[in-house]
Short mmCIF file of C-alpha atoms and ligand atoms in Angstrom, two decimals:
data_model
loop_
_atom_site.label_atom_id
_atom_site.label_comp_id
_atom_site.label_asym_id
_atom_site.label_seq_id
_atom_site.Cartn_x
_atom_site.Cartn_y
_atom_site.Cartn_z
CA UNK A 1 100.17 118.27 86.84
CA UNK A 2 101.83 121.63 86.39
CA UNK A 3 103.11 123.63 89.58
CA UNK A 4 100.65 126.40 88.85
CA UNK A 5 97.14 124.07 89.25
CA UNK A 6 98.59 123.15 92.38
CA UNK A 7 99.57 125.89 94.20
CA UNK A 8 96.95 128.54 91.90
CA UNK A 9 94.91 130.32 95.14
CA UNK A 10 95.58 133.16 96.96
CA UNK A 11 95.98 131.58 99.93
CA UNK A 12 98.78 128.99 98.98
CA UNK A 13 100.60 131.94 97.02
CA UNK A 14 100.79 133.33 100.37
CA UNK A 15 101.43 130.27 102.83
CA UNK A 16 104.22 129.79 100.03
CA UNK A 17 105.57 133.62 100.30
CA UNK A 18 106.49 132.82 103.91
CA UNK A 19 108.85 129.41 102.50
CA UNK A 20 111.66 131.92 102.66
CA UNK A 21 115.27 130.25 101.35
CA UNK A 22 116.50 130.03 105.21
CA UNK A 23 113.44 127.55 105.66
CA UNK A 24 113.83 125.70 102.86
CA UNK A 25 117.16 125.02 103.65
CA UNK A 26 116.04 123.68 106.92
CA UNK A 27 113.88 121.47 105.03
CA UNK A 28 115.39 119.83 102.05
CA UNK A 29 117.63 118.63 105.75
CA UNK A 30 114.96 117.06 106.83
CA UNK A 31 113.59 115.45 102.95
CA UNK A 32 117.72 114.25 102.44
CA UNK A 33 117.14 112.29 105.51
CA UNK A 34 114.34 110.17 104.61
CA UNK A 35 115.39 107.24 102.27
CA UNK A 36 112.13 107.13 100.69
CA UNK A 37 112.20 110.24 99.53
CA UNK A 38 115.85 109.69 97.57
CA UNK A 39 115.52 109.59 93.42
CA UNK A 40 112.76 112.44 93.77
CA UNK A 41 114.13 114.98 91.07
CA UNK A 42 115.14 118.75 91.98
CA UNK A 43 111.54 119.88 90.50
CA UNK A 44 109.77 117.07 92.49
CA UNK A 45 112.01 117.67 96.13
CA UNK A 46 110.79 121.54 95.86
CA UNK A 47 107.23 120.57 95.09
CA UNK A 48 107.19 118.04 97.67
CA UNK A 49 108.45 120.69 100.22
CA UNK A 50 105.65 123.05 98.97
CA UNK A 51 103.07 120.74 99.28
CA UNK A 52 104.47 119.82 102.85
CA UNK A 53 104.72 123.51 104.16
CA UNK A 54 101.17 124.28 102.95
CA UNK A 55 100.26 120.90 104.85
CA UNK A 56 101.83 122.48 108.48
CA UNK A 57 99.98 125.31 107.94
CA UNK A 58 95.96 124.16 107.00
CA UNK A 59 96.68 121.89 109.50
CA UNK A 60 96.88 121.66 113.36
CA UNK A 61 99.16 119.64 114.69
CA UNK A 62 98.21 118.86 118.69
CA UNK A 63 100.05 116.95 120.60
CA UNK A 64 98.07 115.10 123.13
CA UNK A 65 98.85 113.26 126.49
CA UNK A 66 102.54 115.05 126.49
CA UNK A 67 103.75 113.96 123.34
CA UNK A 68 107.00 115.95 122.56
CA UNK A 69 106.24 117.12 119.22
CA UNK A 70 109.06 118.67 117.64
CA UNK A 71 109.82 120.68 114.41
CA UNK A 72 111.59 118.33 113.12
CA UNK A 73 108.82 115.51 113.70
CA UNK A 74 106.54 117.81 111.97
CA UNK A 75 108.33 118.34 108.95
CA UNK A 76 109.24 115.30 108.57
CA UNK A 77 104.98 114.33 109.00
CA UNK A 78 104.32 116.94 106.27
CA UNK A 79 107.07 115.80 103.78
CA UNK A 80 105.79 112.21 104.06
CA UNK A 81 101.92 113.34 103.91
CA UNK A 82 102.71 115.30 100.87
CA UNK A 83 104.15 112.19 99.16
CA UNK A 84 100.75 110.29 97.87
CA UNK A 85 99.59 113.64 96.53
CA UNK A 86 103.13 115.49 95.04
CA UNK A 87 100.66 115.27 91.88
CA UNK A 88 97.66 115.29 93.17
CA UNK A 89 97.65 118.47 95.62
CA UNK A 90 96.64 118.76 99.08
CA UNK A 91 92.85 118.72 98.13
CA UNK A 92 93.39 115.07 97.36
CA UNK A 93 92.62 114.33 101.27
CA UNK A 94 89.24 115.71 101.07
CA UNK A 95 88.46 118.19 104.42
CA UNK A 96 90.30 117.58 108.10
CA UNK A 97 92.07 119.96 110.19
CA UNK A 98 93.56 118.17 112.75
CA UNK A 99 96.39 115.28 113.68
CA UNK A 100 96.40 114.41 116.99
CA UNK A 101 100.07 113.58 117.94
CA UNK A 102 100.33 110.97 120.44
CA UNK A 103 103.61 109.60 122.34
CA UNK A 104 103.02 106.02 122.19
CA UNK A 105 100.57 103.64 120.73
CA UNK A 106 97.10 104.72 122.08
CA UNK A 107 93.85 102.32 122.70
CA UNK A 108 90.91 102.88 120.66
CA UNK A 109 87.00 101.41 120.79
CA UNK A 110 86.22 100.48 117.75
CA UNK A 111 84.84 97.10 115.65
CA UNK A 112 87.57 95.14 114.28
CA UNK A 113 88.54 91.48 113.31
CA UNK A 114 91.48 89.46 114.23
CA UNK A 115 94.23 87.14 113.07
CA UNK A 116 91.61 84.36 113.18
CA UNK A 117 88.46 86.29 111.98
CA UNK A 118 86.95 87.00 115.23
CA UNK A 119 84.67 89.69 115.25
CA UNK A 120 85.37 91.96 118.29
CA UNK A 121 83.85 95.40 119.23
CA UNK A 122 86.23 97.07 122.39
CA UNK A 123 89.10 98.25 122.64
CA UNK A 124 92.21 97.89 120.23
CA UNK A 125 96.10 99.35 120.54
CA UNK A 126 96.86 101.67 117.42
CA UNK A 127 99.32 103.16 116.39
CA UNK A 128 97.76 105.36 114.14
CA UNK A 129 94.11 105.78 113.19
CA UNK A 130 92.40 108.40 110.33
CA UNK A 131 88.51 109.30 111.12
CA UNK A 132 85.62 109.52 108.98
CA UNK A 133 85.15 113.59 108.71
CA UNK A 134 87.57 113.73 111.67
CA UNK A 135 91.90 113.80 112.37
CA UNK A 136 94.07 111.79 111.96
CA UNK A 137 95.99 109.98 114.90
CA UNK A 138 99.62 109.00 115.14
CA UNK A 139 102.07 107.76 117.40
CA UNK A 140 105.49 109.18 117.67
CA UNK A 141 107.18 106.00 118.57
CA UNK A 142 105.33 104.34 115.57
CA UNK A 143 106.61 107.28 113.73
CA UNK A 144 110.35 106.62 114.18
CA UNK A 145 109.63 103.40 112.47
CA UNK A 146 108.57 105.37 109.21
CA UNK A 147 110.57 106.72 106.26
CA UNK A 148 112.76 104.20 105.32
CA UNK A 149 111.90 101.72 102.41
CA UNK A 150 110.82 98.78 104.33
CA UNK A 151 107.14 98.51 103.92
CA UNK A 152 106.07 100.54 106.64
CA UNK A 153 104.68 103.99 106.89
CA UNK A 154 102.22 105.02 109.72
CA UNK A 155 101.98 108.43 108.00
CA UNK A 156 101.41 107.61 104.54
CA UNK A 157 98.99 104.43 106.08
CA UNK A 158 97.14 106.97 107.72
CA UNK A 159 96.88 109.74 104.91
CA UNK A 160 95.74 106.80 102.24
CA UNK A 161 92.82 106.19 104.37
CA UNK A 162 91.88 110.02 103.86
CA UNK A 163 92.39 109.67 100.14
CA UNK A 164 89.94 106.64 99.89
CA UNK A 165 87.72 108.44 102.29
CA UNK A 166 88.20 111.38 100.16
CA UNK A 167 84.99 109.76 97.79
CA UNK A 168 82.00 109.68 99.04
CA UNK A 169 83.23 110.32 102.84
CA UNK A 170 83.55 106.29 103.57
CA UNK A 171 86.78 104.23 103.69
CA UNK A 172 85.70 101.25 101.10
CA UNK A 173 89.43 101.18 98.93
CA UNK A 174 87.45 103.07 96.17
CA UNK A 175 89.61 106.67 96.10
CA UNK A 176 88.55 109.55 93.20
CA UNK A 177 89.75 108.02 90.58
CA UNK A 178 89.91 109.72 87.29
CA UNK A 179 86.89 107.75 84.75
CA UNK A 180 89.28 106.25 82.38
CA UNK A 181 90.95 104.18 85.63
CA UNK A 182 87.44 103.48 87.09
CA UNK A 183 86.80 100.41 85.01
CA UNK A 184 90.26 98.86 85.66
CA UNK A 185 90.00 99.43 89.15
CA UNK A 186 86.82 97.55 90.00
CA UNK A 187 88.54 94.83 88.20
CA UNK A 188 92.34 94.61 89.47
CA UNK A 189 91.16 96.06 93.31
CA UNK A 190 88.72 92.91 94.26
CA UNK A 191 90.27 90.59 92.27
CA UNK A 192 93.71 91.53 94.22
CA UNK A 193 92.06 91.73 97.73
CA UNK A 194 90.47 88.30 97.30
CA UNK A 195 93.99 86.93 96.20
CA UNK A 196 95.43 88.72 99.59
CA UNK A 197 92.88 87.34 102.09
CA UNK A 198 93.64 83.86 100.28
CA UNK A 199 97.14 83.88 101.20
CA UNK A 200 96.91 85.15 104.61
CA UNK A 201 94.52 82.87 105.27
CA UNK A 202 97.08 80.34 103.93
CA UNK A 203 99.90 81.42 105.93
CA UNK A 204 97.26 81.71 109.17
CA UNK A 205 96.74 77.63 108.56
CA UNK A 206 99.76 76.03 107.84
CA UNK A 207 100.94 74.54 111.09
CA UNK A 208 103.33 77.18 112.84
CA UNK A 209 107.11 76.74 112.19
CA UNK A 210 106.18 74.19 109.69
CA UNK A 211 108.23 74.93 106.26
CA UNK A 212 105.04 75.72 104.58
CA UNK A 213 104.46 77.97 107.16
CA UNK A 214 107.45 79.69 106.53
CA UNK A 215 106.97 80.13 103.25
CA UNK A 216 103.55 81.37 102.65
CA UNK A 217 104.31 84.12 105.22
CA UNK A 218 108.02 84.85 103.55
CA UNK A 219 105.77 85.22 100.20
CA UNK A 220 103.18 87.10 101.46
CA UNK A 221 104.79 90.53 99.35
CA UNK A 222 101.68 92.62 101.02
CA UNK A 223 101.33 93.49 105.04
CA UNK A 224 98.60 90.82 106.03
CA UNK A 225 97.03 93.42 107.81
CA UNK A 226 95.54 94.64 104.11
CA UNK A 227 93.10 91.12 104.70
CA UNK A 228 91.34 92.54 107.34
CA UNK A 229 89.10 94.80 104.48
CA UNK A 230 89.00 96.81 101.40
CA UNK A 231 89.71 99.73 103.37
CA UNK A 232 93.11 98.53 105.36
CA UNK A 233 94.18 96.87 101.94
CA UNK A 234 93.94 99.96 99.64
CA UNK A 235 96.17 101.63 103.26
CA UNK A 236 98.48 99.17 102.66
CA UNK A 237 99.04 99.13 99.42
CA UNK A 238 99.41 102.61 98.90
CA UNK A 239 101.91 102.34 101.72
CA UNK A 240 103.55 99.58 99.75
CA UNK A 241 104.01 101.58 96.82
CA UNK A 242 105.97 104.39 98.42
CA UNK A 243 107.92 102.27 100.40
CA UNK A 244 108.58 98.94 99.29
CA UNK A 245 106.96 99.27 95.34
CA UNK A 246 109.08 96.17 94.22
CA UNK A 247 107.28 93.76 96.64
CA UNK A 248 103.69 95.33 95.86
CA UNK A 249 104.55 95.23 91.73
CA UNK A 250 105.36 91.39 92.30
CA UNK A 251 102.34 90.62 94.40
CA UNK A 252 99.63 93.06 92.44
CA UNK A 253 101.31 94.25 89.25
CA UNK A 254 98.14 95.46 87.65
CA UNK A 255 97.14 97.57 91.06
CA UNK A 256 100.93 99.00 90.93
CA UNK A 257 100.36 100.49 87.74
CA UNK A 258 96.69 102.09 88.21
CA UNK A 259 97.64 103.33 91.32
CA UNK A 260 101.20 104.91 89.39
CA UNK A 261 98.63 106.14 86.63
CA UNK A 262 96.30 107.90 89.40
CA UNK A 263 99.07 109.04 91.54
CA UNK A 264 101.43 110.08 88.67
CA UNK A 265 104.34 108.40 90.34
CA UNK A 266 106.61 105.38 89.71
CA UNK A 267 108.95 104.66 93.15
CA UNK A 268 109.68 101.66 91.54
CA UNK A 269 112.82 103.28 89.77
CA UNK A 270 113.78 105.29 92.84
CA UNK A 271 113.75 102.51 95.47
CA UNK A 272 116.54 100.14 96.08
CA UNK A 273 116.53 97.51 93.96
CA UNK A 274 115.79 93.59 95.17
CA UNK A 275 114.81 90.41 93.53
CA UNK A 276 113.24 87.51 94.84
CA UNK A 277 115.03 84.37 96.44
CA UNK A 278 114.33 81.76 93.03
CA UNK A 279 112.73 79.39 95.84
CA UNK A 280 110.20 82.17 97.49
CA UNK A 281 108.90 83.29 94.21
CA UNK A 282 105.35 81.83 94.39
CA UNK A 283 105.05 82.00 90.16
ZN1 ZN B 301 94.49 101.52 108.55
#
């Protein structure tokens, strides 16, 4: 999508009129240090830092319980936020206002299911969380963790949520999709879920430090986390594709490619490249 679609209102052209050269210097600092942001073209690093300083400013950014939020942790949030949507625009995310910056992982009611299937309503540790019409969470110690191309990335986790939750208001791993995708989609999506929650469940009962046991988790090219439900698997696949694309093409290869058709991107070129071990690959 063309630079002018993106950034056409009034109020961008003016967000944007304060992204003087001195600033953007300060930033492409911050986007060289982020591996998964190498391979992005010269056109693609200055739209991503767009994108990212229109972020900072439509949202707020409060820290809570003495988190020390610093510039630098903000840019860096904004330039990894603007990442799913460097084709997409901002208005991908649907309306929130707010991340609430916390220093450490925080507790949280809410209904969940664990390792084993339990059903359990209390509390859970998080390290980041994304609300229904409400913030987002993260933790800043989680957030160290993110940015490099290793399959985690508590702010791109989080920010996929708000893109599924983006249609229709509900978290159900069913984003706006264009129509041509749609049919695909409620094809590949399912059928790929399913195939996850079969192989965690695998992993989950072979005996532990059996070799089996080792090997359906070595295999297992997904975070198992994305079995829990349609909602934490589209999260985790989206964070897949931005930072570990190879592993979530070899696991869900028709998923990689709708989601690189709706999001306009292919990181599979930029990230480092890896191959299997001959005796992990599960085909
Ligand atoms: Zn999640």
């Amino acid at each position: 999508m063309a630079m002018f679609t993106i950034f056409s209102n009034w109020r961008r052209q003016r967000q944007l009129a304060r992204f003087d050269p001195e600033r953007r210097a300060r930033w492409q600092q911050n986007l060289d240090a982020l591996p998964i942001l190498d391979g992005l073209g010269r056109d693609q690093q200055s739209r991503l830092m767009a994108l990212g300083w229109c972020f900072l400013h439509d949202k707020r950014f409060t820290p809570v319980m003495d988190a020390a939020l610093t510039d630098d942790h903000c840019i860096d949030i904004a330039l990894m936020a603007a990442l799913p949507v460097l084709n997409l625009g901002l208005e991908a995310y649907g309306v929130f206002h707010e991340l609430l910056i916390y220093p450490e992982e925080f507790v949280s009611d809410r209904h969940y299911v664990d390792d084993q299937g339990i059903e359990h309503q209390g509390m859970e540790t998080l390290s980041g969380e994304a609300w229904e019409q409400g913030p987002v969470l993260l933790s800043l110690s989680e957030l160290g963790y993110s940015g490099h191309w290793n399959g985690y990335n508590l702010v791109i986790h989080e920010l996929a949520h708000k893109l599924d939750m983006a249609n229709g208001g509900i978290a159900d791993g069913l984003p706006a999709l264009p129509a041509p995708l749609r049919p695909g989609w409620l094809e590949a999506f399912p059928k790929a879920f399913a195939s996850q929650r079969r192989l965690v469940s695998r992993a989950q009962s072979a005996p532990a430090g059996s070799p089996e046991a080792a090997l359906a988790w070595n295999t297992l090219w997904v975070d198992p986390y994305g079995a829990e439900n349609e909602a934490e698997f589209f999260a985790v696949c989206i964070e897949a594709f931005f930072t570990d694309p190879i592993a979530l093409h070899l696991a869900y290869p028709e998923l990689y490619h709708l989601l690189s058709r709706f999001l306009g991107q292919n990181p599979m070129v930029r990230a480092p490249q890896w191959q299997p071990l001959p005796h992990l690959c599960p085909r």
